[in-house]
Amino acid sequence: MTKAPLRVLVYGDVNLNLIDGSAIWLTSVVHMLKQDPSIHVDVLLKRSIVKPEVTASIRELPNVRFLDVFGETSPKKDEPYYEKKVLEPSEAAQLIHELMMSGSYDLAFIRGFQLAYNLSAYKDTMAKTWTYITDFTHDHTQASDEELARLKQIASRSARMLCQTSAMKDYFETFLPTERPFLILNPMIPNVKEATPSFAKPNDRLVYTGKFAPLWYSSEILTAFAKLRAAHPTAELHVAGDKFNQDPNNPNFRKDVTHRLGHDPGVTWLKGIPRRDVETLIESSAVGVSWRHPELDASLELSTKLLEYGALGKPVLLNRNPMHELILGADYPLFVNSESEFIDKARLALTDATIYREAAKRLYDMAQYYTFTNTHARLRDELWAMKKLTIVFAGHDLKFLKLFMQKFSENPRFNVLVDQWDGHKIHNVNHSKACLEQADIIFCEWGLGNAVWYSEHKLPHQKLIVRIHRQEKETPFPRQYNLHNIDKIILVSPYMLEEMYRLFRIPRHKMTMIYNAVDGKRLAQPKVKQDLTFHLGMIGVNPKLKRLDLALDLLEQLLQQDRRYKLFIKGHHPNEIYWINKREDERAYYDKLLARLEEPQFQTSVQFDGHGDDVAEWLQKIGFVLSMSDLESFHLAPAEAMTSGTYPLIRHWTGSETIYPDALLLEDVSDAVGIIRSYADDSDRLLEAAKPLQTYAFEHFAVETLAKKLEQLILEALSETEKH
C-alpha cells in the first residue's frame, strides 16, 4: 500500500440519520476533504445509519469508508455502547484515541465540545486533532470558570482549533491563548455549477429547508406565510426537514408544527429528503426563507442554508444583523425582522423583478467563497502539513532542478532530501540507502546511473520519477532501467520525448513532458535602456557545441556597421573548465577561439562577465541573447532571456521548434544581423517587441506554473493503485 494518501478520521457528536445543520456539516467536511483525491476519509459513526438521506452523497465518493462499531462483525461487542447502539462523548473519545494510536490516520477531524474535552485527556491524539466546536457559551464573560478552563485545555492541546467565521476567530483569540493560529472552517456548500443562474423568478414559491425549533421561527414562518397567501394567493411554501427541537414553553410544539405542515393551505412538507433533492427543490423555487428569532442575531455563526439558497441563485428573506450586513451589505433589500416585514418583503421579491434579481445576485456572488473547492483551497496546505511527503532528489548535477527543489522545500506538503551523486555512476551507497528508507517519492535528475540504481532498489510503496535531458541518449543507461519500477519519465521537450521513444522504445504512457523552469519573479527586472540595443549576450559557452565562434561571426558583421555592438558572456571562461584540457578536440577549438578574441576588433567588444547566480541582474543590460548551439535538449538561456524581457535569437537546432516560437528561430546566423540592426537606438521598440515573448515565457517556463504541474504529476502518481 502506498504511504502517499493523507488519512483522516472524521467524527462528529451528531446523529447522521437526521437532516439538520450539524449532520450536513459533517458530510460537508467529507466533501471538502475529498476535493483532493489523495485524501482518504474514514467516518466514525455515532449511531448506525438507518436513514441514508444525509450520507447518500458521501457514500458515493472514492476512498470514503464508514466505521460502524455496532454491526454484526464489530470487534467491540463487549463494550457497553454496543448494546446501547450509540456512542457517548467519553466512549467516542476513547475509540478515536485507539484508532489514532493504531497508526492508521494522520489527522482526526472532530466536532463537539464535550467530545473535544474528553479527547483532550489523550494528549498524543489531541496533537493530531483538528477541533471544531460551537456548543459553548459564546460570551465568555458569561461562561463558568469550569467551561473556560475546559475551552482553554481543548485549545492548547488541539493540533488546530477551527472557527466558523473570522468574527469567531477574533473572539476566540481574545481569551484562548494557543501557539498555533486558529483556522477558519466556514460553512460549506456544494461547488457552484458552471452555468450562472438566470436570477429570474420561476414561480411564487417560497422554500424552507432545515430543522424545526422555536428560535428558528418554525411557527412564526407558517403564520406569516398564511397572511402572505391571503394577500398573494399564488404564493406557496415548500418545506424539507424532519428534525424537531423541543420547546420548553410548549410541550405540544412538535405536534402543532407537524399538523400545520400537513394541513395549512399552500404548504407542502416533503419531510426528510437527500441533499441532492434539497438542491433540486431550491432550484425549482423562487425565494429562500431564513427568518429567525432576534436572540440569534448576536451569533457569530453563519447559516449554511443561507449559503445553499445563494449558491443556487435564490434571494433570501433573512434577519438584519451585523453578520448579515457584513457579508451582504446594509442595503440588501430583503432583510426582515418582524412578521409585517416578512410579508412585505416576500411580496416585494415576488412582484419586483429588479429587486429579485439584485438580491439573488448578491447572495450568489457571496456564496462563491464558501464552496467545497474554495474552502479546501484555503485549508489545503494546513491539512497536508499534518503529513509531509518525503521526496528525494537524486543526481550528479542538480542545477536545472534548483528552482523546483526550492518550491518543494517551501511547500508544507513535502519534506525534501538530497542524494548528491559524484558522477554518472559514483555515489555514496549508504547515503542513498538512507534516503531510500525515508522516501515517498524519488526524483532522479538526469536518467543516468542514478535512475538505474533507484529503479532496482525502490520499494513497492514508493514512486520513482526520472527526468531526462539529452545526454542520456548517448549513454547505455536507458537500456539498463528497470522500467517496471519507474512510474514516470519526464522529458524537457517534445522532441526529446520522441527521441527516447525512437531510440529506446520507452512506452509512451510512461513519458510526459515538462519544460525546464525559470524564476519568473526574479528575472522580470527593469532594463537599463542605455545602449540596450547594442548589447548582445550569451549564457554559457562551454562545450564547443555552444558555438561561440558563430556568435563572433555575427558580432563581426555587426561591428562592420556600428562599433557600438558588444558581446557579453555570462558563465565560466573556457580556461576555468578542467575537462577541456582532457579533450583534444575541445582544447583545439578553444585555443583557436581565444586567439581570435585577441584580434583588435574583439578586444573591446567581447567581455567575459564570469559565472555567478546573478543572471537576472546581468540580463538587465542585455538587449539580445544568442543561442548558437549545434544541438540542445532545451537550452535555458533563451527561456531566461524571454522571461526577463530580453529578445532571444536562436539558431534552429533540432527540437527548438517544439519549445520556442518560430519567429525566434534562425536558419542562417547572418539572418540575425538584420533583426538586430532594425532596433538600433530604439530600446523602447525592442522592449515592446519582447513583451509578447515575455508573456509566452511566463506561461510556458515560469517555475510558478511548472512546479504546480510537477506537483500534480507526483500526486497523480501517488494516487494510482499499486502496479501488478
XYZ file of C-alpha atoms in Angstrom:
724
model
C 0.000 0.000 0.000
C 1.278 3.466 -0.823
C 2.148 5.785 2.023
C 1.029 8.739 -0.025
C -2.584 9.469 0.974
C -3.410 11.752 3.855
C -5.667 9.594 6.013
C -8.289 11.460 8.001
C -10.636 10.157 10.686
C -13.822 12.244 10.904
C -16.199 12.133 13.853
C -18.972 14.444 14.917
C -21.083 14.071 18.030
C -24.093 14.149 15.712
C -26.777 11.747 14.514
C -26.360 11.267 10.767
C -29.877 9.868 10.470
C -31.384 13.327 10.971
C -31.313 16.110 8.418
C -30.021 19.102 10.333
C -27.145 21.552 10.207
C -24.708 19.527 12.298
C -25.217 16.393 10.196
C -24.881 18.357 6.964
C -21.734 19.941 8.421
C -20.122 16.532 8.791
C -20.935 15.455 5.245
C -19.686 18.830 4.004
C -16.369 18.271 5.767
C -16.029 14.968 3.923
C -16.875 16.607 0.586
C -14.390 19.394 1.290
C -11.613 16.948 2.153
C -12.341 14.879 -0.951
C -11.674 17.799 -3.271
C -8.196 16.271 -3.128
C -8.313 12.628 -4.280
C -5.150 11.946 -2.288
C -7.089 12.395 0.947
C -8.725 9.221 2.252
C -11.504 9.623 4.806
C -12.976 7.281 7.395
C -16.176 8.432 9.113
C -16.703 7.007 12.593
C -20.436 6.754 13.273
C -22.135 7.835 16.496
C -25.101 5.644 15.502
C -25.582 3.117 12.724
C -27.062 4.562 9.548
C -30.712 3.569 9.241
C -31.835 6.536 7.127
C -29.442 7.129 4.216
C -30.648 10.561 3.100
C -27.898 12.608 4.786
C -24.983 10.327 3.967
C -26.007 9.298 0.443
C -23.767 11.832 -1.294
C -20.588 10.922 0.571
C -21.148 7.183 0.227
C -20.544 7.627 -3.492
C -17.122 9.213 -3.017
C -13.993 7.107 -3.613
C -11.835 6.254 -0.603
C -14.522 7.179 1.922
C -15.409 4.495 4.471
C -17.892 4.337 7.345
C -16.749 2.797 10.625
C -19.791 1.268 12.325
C -18.895 -0.315 15.680
C -22.459 -1.568 16.121
C -22.511 -4.057 13.234
C -22.626 -7.828 13.417
C -18.898 -8.156 12.749
C -17.892 -5.422 15.204
C -14.847 -6.224 17.352
C -16.428 -4.076 20.080
C -19.311 -6.343 21.075
C -18.102 -6.426 24.674
C -18.240 -2.650 25.034
C -21.263 -1.084 26.786
C -22.019 1.113 23.789
C -22.547 -1.916 21.553
C -25.816 -2.739 23.312
C -26.872 0.917 23.547
C -26.160 1.403 19.826
C -24.874 4.910 20.462
C -21.519 6.442 21.391
C -21.393 8.829 24.319
C -18.691 11.541 24.083
C -16.347 9.786 26.510
C -16.730 6.484 24.650
C -16.174 8.145 21.282
C -13.056 9.866 22.633
C -11.579 6.572 23.801
C -12.382 4.923 20.476
C -10.880 7.809 18.482
C -7.743 7.563 20.608
C -7.450 3.833 19.910
C -7.889 4.374 16.185
C -5.360 7.202 16.058
C -2.795 5.254 18.066
C -3.110 2.341 15.641
C -1.127 4.433 13.166
C -3.848 4.325 10.543
C -4.508 8.072 10.479
C -2.578 11.290 10.060
C -5.349 13.531 11.313
C -8.570 13.410 13.318
C -11.324 15.911 12.494
C -13.881 16.228 15.303
C -16.922 18.260 16.320
C -18.443 18.635 19.771
C -17.458 20.438 22.981
C -17.811 17.533 25.418
C -16.194 15.153 22.938
C -13.236 17.507 22.500
C -12.832 17.878 26.244
C -12.884 14.104 26.744
C -10.405 13.628 23.909
C -8.081 16.287 25.337
C -7.164 13.778 28.051
C -5.249 11.896 25.332
C -2.508 14.408 24.541
C -0.816 12.415 21.769
C -4.083 12.020 19.899
C -5.111 15.621 20.501
C -1.821 16.740 18.945
C -3.086 15.229 15.676
C -6.664 16.518 16.011
C -8.479 19.431 14.424
C -11.263 20.567 16.726
C -14.486 22.333 15.763
C -16.904 23.355 18.498
C -19.994 25.532 18.571
C -21.865 24.232 21.618
C -20.393 26.553 24.230
C -21.285 29.880 25.840
C -20.412 32.383 23.128
C -19.978 35.252 25.573
C -17.025 34.107 27.627
C -17.800 36.690 30.288
C -20.968 34.704 30.995
C -19.255 31.304 30.936
C -18.441 29.423 34.121
C -14.858 29.039 35.273
C -15.124 25.320 34.553
C -16.278 25.876 30.966
C -13.492 28.388 30.346
C -10.893 26.027 31.777
C -12.134 23.246 29.526
C -12.078 25.502 26.473
C -8.508 26.522 27.230
C -7.439 22.904 27.630
C -9.045 21.962 24.318
C -7.416 24.899 22.516
C -3.963 24.331 23.988
C -3.889 20.622 23.139
C -5.562 20.594 19.705
C -3.369 20.454 16.624
C -5.628 23.205 15.270
C -8.777 24.889 16.527
C -11.386 25.651 13.887
C -13.756 28.610 13.844
C -16.740 29.137 11.606
C -16.137 32.828 10.902
C -13.429 35.454 11.216
C -15.542 37.099 13.923
C -15.466 33.899 15.962
C -11.727 33.558 15.319
C -11.143 37.086 16.621
C -13.316 36.317 19.621
C -11.514 33.064 20.442
C -8.137 34.755 20.242
C -9.106 37.262 22.937
C -9.269 34.619 25.662
C -7.867 31.339 24.308
C -4.085 31.592 24.032
C -2.525 28.952 21.769
C 0.766 28.598 19.923
C -0.998 27.585 16.716
C -3.201 30.093 14.895
C -6.916 29.379 14.758
C -8.174 28.313 11.345
C -11.461 29.308 9.750
C -13.669 26.439 8.645
C -16.526 28.396 7.137
C -19.948 26.888 6.400
C -19.686 24.950 3.157
C -21.866 24.374 0.144
C -21.528 22.191 -2.962
C -19.441 23.552 -5.790
C -21.403 26.038 -7.824
C -22.497 24.818 -11.236
C -20.625 26.253 -14.194
C -23.772 27.763 -15.678
C -24.669 31.029 -13.966
C -28.306 31.177 -12.783
C -30.705 33.415 -14.668
C -31.713 35.263 -11.467
C -35.256 35.293 -12.839
C -38.223 34.343 -10.632
C -39.565 30.940 -11.793
C -42.786 30.976 -9.742
C -44.263 32.277 -6.475
C -42.875 29.512 -4.286
C -41.060 30.141 -1.017
C -38.784 27.371 0.255
C -37.550 26.423 3.713
C -35.069 23.607 4.366
C -33.722 22.732 7.784
C -34.793 21.911 11.300
C -37.850 22.995 13.288
C -37.203 24.868 16.520
C -38.636 27.806 18.468
C -35.620 30.020 17.763
C -35.830 29.064 14.096
C -39.311 30.627 13.999
C -40.988 27.474 12.688
C -44.452 28.555 13.889
C -43.916 32.222 13.068
C -42.918 31.441 9.464
C -46.071 29.390 8.946
C -48.224 32.161 10.442
C -46.561 34.867 8.343
C -46.911 32.746 5.228
C -50.640 32.273 5.854
C -51.053 36.066 5.941
C -48.871 36.456 2.852
C -51.043 33.951 0.991
C -54.164 35.870 1.949
C -52.714 38.919 0.193
C -50.922 36.986 -2.552
C -52.999 33.850 -3.299
C -50.495 32.299 -5.722
C -47.824 32.064 -3.036
C -46.668 28.587 -1.997
C -44.336 27.329 0.726
C -42.389 24.087 0.250
C -40.622 22.697 3.309
C -37.958 19.975 3.697
C -36.650 18.656 7.012
C -37.522 16.209 9.752
C -35.571 17.249 12.848
C -37.527 18.883 15.690
C -36.100 20.639 18.740
C -38.241 20.769 21.855
C -39.843 23.975 23.108
C -39.611 24.091 26.925
C -42.535 26.526 26.956
C -44.759 24.447 24.683
C -44.774 20.658 25.102
C -47.026 20.428 22.026
C -44.558 22.304 19.779
C -43.728 19.340 17.544
C -47.337 18.206 17.323
C -48.554 21.710 16.467
C -45.917 22.367 13.794
C -46.349 18.910 12.268
C -50.112 19.448 12.000
C -49.698 22.817 10.342
C -47.097 21.494 7.889
C -49.567 18.875 6.793
C -52.741 20.994 6.700
C -52.003 24.718 6.145
C -53.149 25.850 2.682
C -50.311 26.337 0.206
C -47.804 24.444 2.365
C -46.126 21.284 1.051
C -43.998 19.296 3.510
C -41.523 16.882 1.918
C -40.080 15.747 5.281
C -36.510 14.405 5.174
C -35.067 14.159 1.656
C -31.489 13.607 0.368
C -29.275 16.627 -0.114
C -29.390 16.389 -3.895
C -33.194 16.505 -3.745
C -32.960 19.523 -1.459
C -30.885 21.261 -4.138
C -33.488 20.392 -6.764
C -36.214 21.775 -4.510
C -34.353 25.052 -4.007
C -33.582 25.372 -7.722
C -37.258 24.964 -8.589
C -38.382 27.567 -6.035
C -38.262 31.345 -6.011
C -37.315 32.664 -2.552
C -35.467 31.088 0.375
C -36.613 31.609 3.965
C -34.106 32.093 6.796
C -36.019 34.304 9.242
C -35.105 33.578 12.863
C -35.592 34.814 16.413
C -33.695 38.033 17.281
C -31.933 36.106 20.033
C -29.798 34.541 17.302
C -28.747 37.894 15.833
C -25.696 38.091 18.097
C -24.484 34.677 16.980
C -21.055 34.519 15.396
C -22.203 31.638 13.187
C -23.366 31.818 9.586
C -26.266 29.727 8.317
C -25.317 27.062 5.791
C -28.880 27.177 4.472
C -28.406 30.816 3.581
C -25.371 29.854 1.503
C -27.190 26.988 -0.203
C -30.003 29.294 -1.286
C -27.481 31.825 -2.559
C -25.351 29.307 -4.439
C -28.419 28.242 -6.401
C -29.238 31.814 -7.342
C -32.133 32.469 -4.961
C -32.814 35.600 -2.905
C -33.457 35.025 0.795
C -35.671 36.536 3.468
C -33.378 36.839 6.492
C -32.744 38.864 9.620
C -30.925 42.147 9.533
C -27.992 41.681 11.912
C -24.288 42.631 11.960
C -23.151 39.352 10.412
C -25.600 39.549 7.505
C -24.889 43.224 6.888
C -21.174 42.428 6.792
C -21.489 39.784 4.073
C -24.399 41.233 2.056
C -24.237 44.950 2.721
C -26.535 47.100 4.817
C -28.625 47.899 1.726
C -29.595 44.287 0.977
C -33.306 44.687 0.076
C -34.856 41.610 1.738
C -33.895 41.920 5.395
C -36.816 41.081 7.718
C -37.127 41.469 11.488
C -40.866 41.230 12.019
C -43.930 39.486 10.691
C -45.059 42.551 8.786
C -41.628 42.919 7.200
C -41.690 39.244 6.255
C -44.978 39.719 4.412
C -43.946 42.989 2.762
C -40.508 41.779 1.669
C -41.872 38.458 0.414
C -44.411 40.309 -1.748
C -41.652 42.656 -2.929
C -39.487 39.725 -4.008
C -42.405 38.051 -5.771
C -43.558 41.166 -7.631
C -40.456 43.276 -8.356
C -38.140 41.622 -10.886
C -35.369 44.179 -10.335
C -35.309 43.665 -6.563
C -35.496 39.912 -7.060
C -32.513 39.896 -9.405
C -30.423 42.255 -7.254
C -30.974 40.217 -4.090
C -30.421 36.880 -5.844
C -27.192 38.004 -7.487
C -25.850 39.424 -4.240
C -26.455 36.107 -2.478
C -24.938 34.180 -5.385
C -21.769 36.286 -5.502
C -21.326 35.970 -1.748
C -21.780 32.194 -1.802
C -18.830 31.519 -4.144
C -16.413 31.916 -1.246
C -17.983 29.015 0.629
C -17.862 26.212 -1.938
C -16.167 22.903 -1.156
C -13.395 23.671 -3.646
C -12.639 27.176 -2.412
C -12.815 26.145 1.232
C -10.450 23.243 0.586
C -8.022 25.518 -1.234
C -7.752 27.730 1.847
C -7.106 24.759 4.156
C -5.069 22.575 1.815
C -1.577 23.473 2.997
C -2.545 23.186 6.647
C -4.136 19.797 6.040
C -1.096 18.388 4.308
C 1.204 19.894 6.898
C -0.163 17.144 9.123
C 1.689 14.669 6.928
C 4.622 15.632 4.818
C 5.565 13.525 1.859
C 9.296 12.896 1.649
C 10.769 13.486 -1.784
C 14.379 12.590 -2.579
C 16.111 14.474 -5.392
C 18.993 12.351 -6.665
C 21.593 13.165 -9.294
C 25.103 14.396 -10.054
C 24.077 17.807 -11.434
C 21.019 19.468 -9.924
C 21.453 22.989 -11.304
C 18.483 22.764 -13.679
C 16.348 21.401 -10.855
C 17.243 24.022 -8.262
C 14.107 26.118 -8.739
C 11.844 23.085 -8.483
C 13.671 21.917 -5.371
C 13.231 25.328 -3.787
C 9.486 25.278 -4.475
C 9.146 21.825 -2.962
C 11.183 22.904 0.070
C 8.764 25.797 0.596
C 5.717 23.564 0.138
C 4.433 22.375 3.541
C 3.296 19.186 1.892
C 6.841 17.969 1.239
C 9.980 17.119 3.122
C 12.963 17.405 0.773
C 16.063 15.188 0.900
C 19.023 15.391 -1.493
C 21.114 12.456 -2.686
C 24.022 14.209 -4.375
C 25.896 11.835 -6.683
C 29.572 12.365 -7.549
C 29.194 11.242 -11.147
C 27.053 9.303 -13.567
C 27.599 6.093 -11.576
C 29.505 7.166 -8.478
C 27.623 7.754 -5.240
C 27.650 7.149 -1.505
C 25.638 3.945 -1.398
C 24.949 4.196 2.330
C 23.583 7.717 1.935
C 21.422 6.628 -0.993
C 20.053 3.749 1.078
C 19.291 6.112 3.966
C 17.388 8.405 1.596
C 15.574 5.429 0.128
C 14.331 4.317 3.543
C 12.625 7.681 4.103
C 11.273 8.377 0.637
C 7.715 8.504 -0.561
C 8.875 9.867 -3.921
C 12.261 9.570 -5.634
C 13.094 12.089 -8.337
C 16.151 11.247 -10.438
C 17.549 14.288 -12.205
C 19.243 13.005 -15.375
C 18.421 9.421 -16.272
C 21.885 8.012 -15.731
C 23.281 5.602 -13.147
C 21.057 7.184 -10.501
C 17.935 6.103 -12.384
C 19.327 2.607 -12.846
C 20.180 2.222 -9.132
C 16.874 3.564 -7.830
C 14.843 1.571 -10.336
C 16.489 -1.562 -8.934
C 16.130 -0.623 -5.257
C 12.880 1.333 -4.858
C 10.273 -0.113 -2.511
C 6.756 -1.100 -3.627
C 5.007 1.857 -1.984
C 7.416 4.414 -3.452
C 7.047 6.350 -6.674
C 10.050 6.878 -8.935
C 10.190 9.741 -11.410
C 13.117 10.233 -13.790
C 13.851 13.436 -15.706
C 15.819 13.048 -18.919
C 17.586 15.872 -20.775
C 19.706 14.910 -23.832
C 22.954 13.442 -22.591
C 21.219 10.197 -21.685
C 20.631 9.133 -25.262
C 24.392 8.918 -25.821
C 24.805 6.505 -22.888
C 23.877 2.873 -22.184
C 21.887 3.768 -19.073
C 18.360 3.936 -20.553
C 18.633 0.293 -21.623
C 19.524 -0.626 -18.026
C 16.447 0.926 -16.384
C 14.006 -1.388 -14.650
C 11.117 0.326 -16.414
C 8.533 -1.558 -14.384
C 9.719 0.343 -11.316
C 9.733 3.771 -12.958
C 6.370 5.480 -12.615
C 7.009 8.447 -14.898
C 9.773 9.708 -17.159
C 9.815 13.445 -17.771
C 11.368 14.891 -20.917
C 12.213 18.580 -21.193
C 10.922 18.970 -24.745
C 8.508 17.187 -27.094
C 11.395 16.404 -29.445
C 13.344 14.591 -26.734
C 10.251 12.592 -25.835
C 10.044 11.336 -29.411
C 13.784 10.639 -29.453
C 13.621 8.477 -26.333
C 10.785 6.509 -27.842
C 12.614 6.135 -31.158
C 15.920 5.080 -29.631
C 14.849 3.062 -26.607
C 11.178 2.274 -27.179
C 10.278 3.595 -23.747
C 6.483 3.153 -23.550
C 4.707 6.391 -24.316
C 2.388 6.034 -21.323
C 5.483 6.190 -19.103
C 6.598 9.504 -20.560
C 5.419 13.070 -20.232
C 6.866 16.487 -20.990
C 7.586 19.382 -18.636
C 9.845 22.214 -19.776
C 12.802 23.417 -17.768
C 11.854 26.167 -15.348
C 12.967 29.754 -14.884
C 12.488 32.102 -11.953
C 9.910 34.476 -13.367
C 9.695 36.796 -10.375
C 13.440 37.292 -10.187
C 14.090 37.590 -13.909
C 11.443 40.236 -14.616
C 13.556 43.251 -13.672
C 13.611 46.665 -15.379
C 16.087 47.096 -18.221
C 18.918 49.600 -18.418
C 17.927 51.270 -21.664
C 21.254 52.929 -22.450
C 22.940 51.010 -25.298
C 20.466 48.150 -24.749
C 20.001 47.602 -28.483
C 23.769 47.174 -28.920
C 24.298 44.675 -26.112
C 24.350 41.007 -27.106
C 24.640 38.217 -24.578
C 25.477 34.523 -24.342
C 24.835 32.462 -21.231
C 27.303 29.585 -21.180
C 29.856 29.000 -23.958
C 31.150 25.553 -22.957
C 31.434 22.974 -24.512
C 32.218 23.832 -28.116
C 28.735 22.797 -29.322
C 27.544 26.096 -27.807
C 29.302 27.655 -30.851
C 30.762 30.865 -29.521
C 32.553 31.081 -32.878
C 29.226 31.687 -34.643
C 28.398 34.437 -32.169
C 31.729 36.068 -33.021
C 30.900 35.791 -36.733
C 27.639 37.595 -36.056
C 29.332 40.240 -33.922
C 31.940 40.782 -36.617
C 29.233 41.550 -39.165
C 27.529 43.964 -36.782
C 30.785 45.763 -35.948
C 31.314 46.442 -39.616
C 28.163 48.589 -39.474
C 28.405 50.068 -35.970
C 31.291 49.896 -33.482
C 28.931 50.157 -30.505
C 27.954 46.463 -30.532
C 29.301 44.358 -27.663
C 29.026 40.699 -26.725
C 28.771 39.931 -23.006
C 29.418 36.334 -21.951
C 27.908 35.003 -18.732
C 29.469 31.819 -17.390
C 32.821 30.134 -16.944
C 35.760 31.145 -19.115
C 36.977 28.128 -21.129
C 40.259 28.204 -19.222
C 38.306 27.618 -15.986
C 36.874 24.296 -17.186
C 39.145 21.429 -16.111
C 37.833 18.833 -18.547
C 38.542 20.924 -21.645
C 42.261 20.154 -21.343
C 41.420 16.442 -21.281
C 39.639 16.559 -24.628
C 41.897 17.292 -27.545
C 39.173 18.488 -29.899
C 37.694 20.817 -27.280
C 41.130 22.241 -26.371
C 41.987 22.855 -30.017
C 38.656 24.590 -30.599
C 39.065 26.967 -27.657
C 42.750 27.677 -28.368
C 41.734 28.874 -31.812
C 38.765 30.798 -30.408
C 40.772 32.548 -27.691
C 43.396 33.539 -30.240
C 40.641 35.089 -32.320
C 39.470 37.101 -29.317
C 42.879 38.787 -29.284
C 42.095 40.416 -32.606
C 41.709 44.199 -32.210
C 38.050 44.276 -33.210
C 37.128 41.907 -30.372
C 39.397 43.181 -27.605
C 36.928 45.870 -26.537
C 33.741 44.328 -27.891
C 33.768 40.954 -26.092
C 33.534 40.811 -22.332
C 33.508 37.780 -20.007
C 31.327 38.610 -17.016
C 32.090 35.440 -15.109
C 29.998 32.718 -13.555
C 27.527 33.544 -10.781
C 23.967 33.433 -9.526
C 23.184 36.885 -10.882
C 21.858 36.137 -14.358
C 18.676 38.124 -13.642
C 20.676 41.242 -12.837
C 23.079 40.646 -15.733
C 20.179 40.469 -18.194
C 19.113 43.998 -17.276
C 21.770 45.350 -19.651
C 21.274 42.775 -22.439
C 19.068 43.531 -25.437
C 19.549 40.253 -27.307
C 20.540 36.793 -26.089
C 22.114 34.463 -28.634
C 21.577 30.698 -28.735
C 24.033 29.437 -31.362
C 24.219 25.778 -30.319
C 24.573 22.820 -32.659
C 22.141 20.857 -30.503
C 20.326 21.127 -27.188
C 17.609 19.352 -25.282
C 16.043 22.640 -24.185
C 18.613 25.444 -23.685
C 17.643 27.522 -20.711
C 19.267 30.754 -21.910
C 16.541 31.778 -24.401
C 13.861 30.970 -21.815
C 15.595 33.134 -19.211
C 16.030 35.902 -21.769
C 12.374 35.895 -22.802
C 11.219 35.878 -19.187
C 13.402 38.885 -18.407
C 12.131 40.873 -21.377
C 15.267 40.321 -23.480
C 14.857 39.321 -27.123
C 16.381 35.885 -27.900
C 17.739 34.798 -31.271
C 18.004 31.037 -31.662
C 19.917 29.092 -34.251
C 17.449 26.440 -35.364
C 18.810 23.366 -33.623
C 16.713 20.226 -33.929
C 13.800 20.341 -31.499
C 13.931 24.068 -30.801
C 10.726 24.486 -32.802
C 8.902 22.371 -30.195
C 9.860 24.807 -27.432
C 10.236 28.328 -28.808
C 8.143 30.459 -31.205
C 9.089 30.036 -34.860
C 9.755 33.770 -35.223
C 12.821 33.428 -33.000
C 14.459 30.612 -34.975
C 17.303 31.366 -37.403
C 18.069 29.105 -40.343
C 21.193 31.176 -41.004
C 23.070 33.071 -38.298
C 23.564 36.024 -40.636
C 19.775 36.488 -40.609
C 20.170 37.867 -37.104
C 22.105 40.874 -38.388
C 19.068 42.484 -39.973
C 16.871 41.777 -36.952
C 19.362 43.289 -34.520
C 20.106 46.280 -36.739
C 16.382 47.039 -37.125
C 16.197 48.002 -33.438
C 19.349 50.143 -33.306
C 18.943 53.124 -30.957
C 15.280 52.269 -30.280
C 15.223 50.446 -26.954
C 11.534 51.226 -26.383
C 10.546 49.426 -29.579
C 12.793 46.486 -28.695
C 11.212 46.172 -25.257
C 7.757 46.389 -26.805
C 8.642 43.582 -29.218
C 9.860 41.471 -26.295
C 6.634 41.841 -24.284
C 4.618 39.066 -26.000
C 7.682 36.828 -25.740
C 7.823 37.525 -22.033
C 4.157 36.572 -21.710
C 4.860 33.356 -23.611
C 7.760 32.582 -21.292
C 5.733 33.095 -18.126
C 3.026 30.806 -19.462
C 5.423 28.038 -20.542
C 8.576 28.252 -18.425
C 7.904 30.077 -15.138
C 8.562 27.861 -12.131
C 5.409 29.214 -10.523
C 3.455 27.382 -13.231
C 5.670 24.358 -13.774
C 6.140 23.492 -10.090
C 2.376 23.100 -9.788
C 2.389 20.890 -12.873
C 5.174 18.746 -11.434
C 3.438 18.526 -8.072
C 0.235 17.422 -9.793
C 2.134 14.760 -11.721
C 3.617 13.463 -8.464
C 0.268 13.445 -6.685
C -1.386 11.635 -9.577
C 1.351 9.010 -9.451
C 0.828 8.637 -5.718
C -2.911 8.235 -6.110
C -2.618 5.433 -8.654
C -3.311 1.909 -7.499
C -0.344 -0.346 -6.946
C 1.086 -1.814 -10.156
C 0.846 -5.549 -10.616
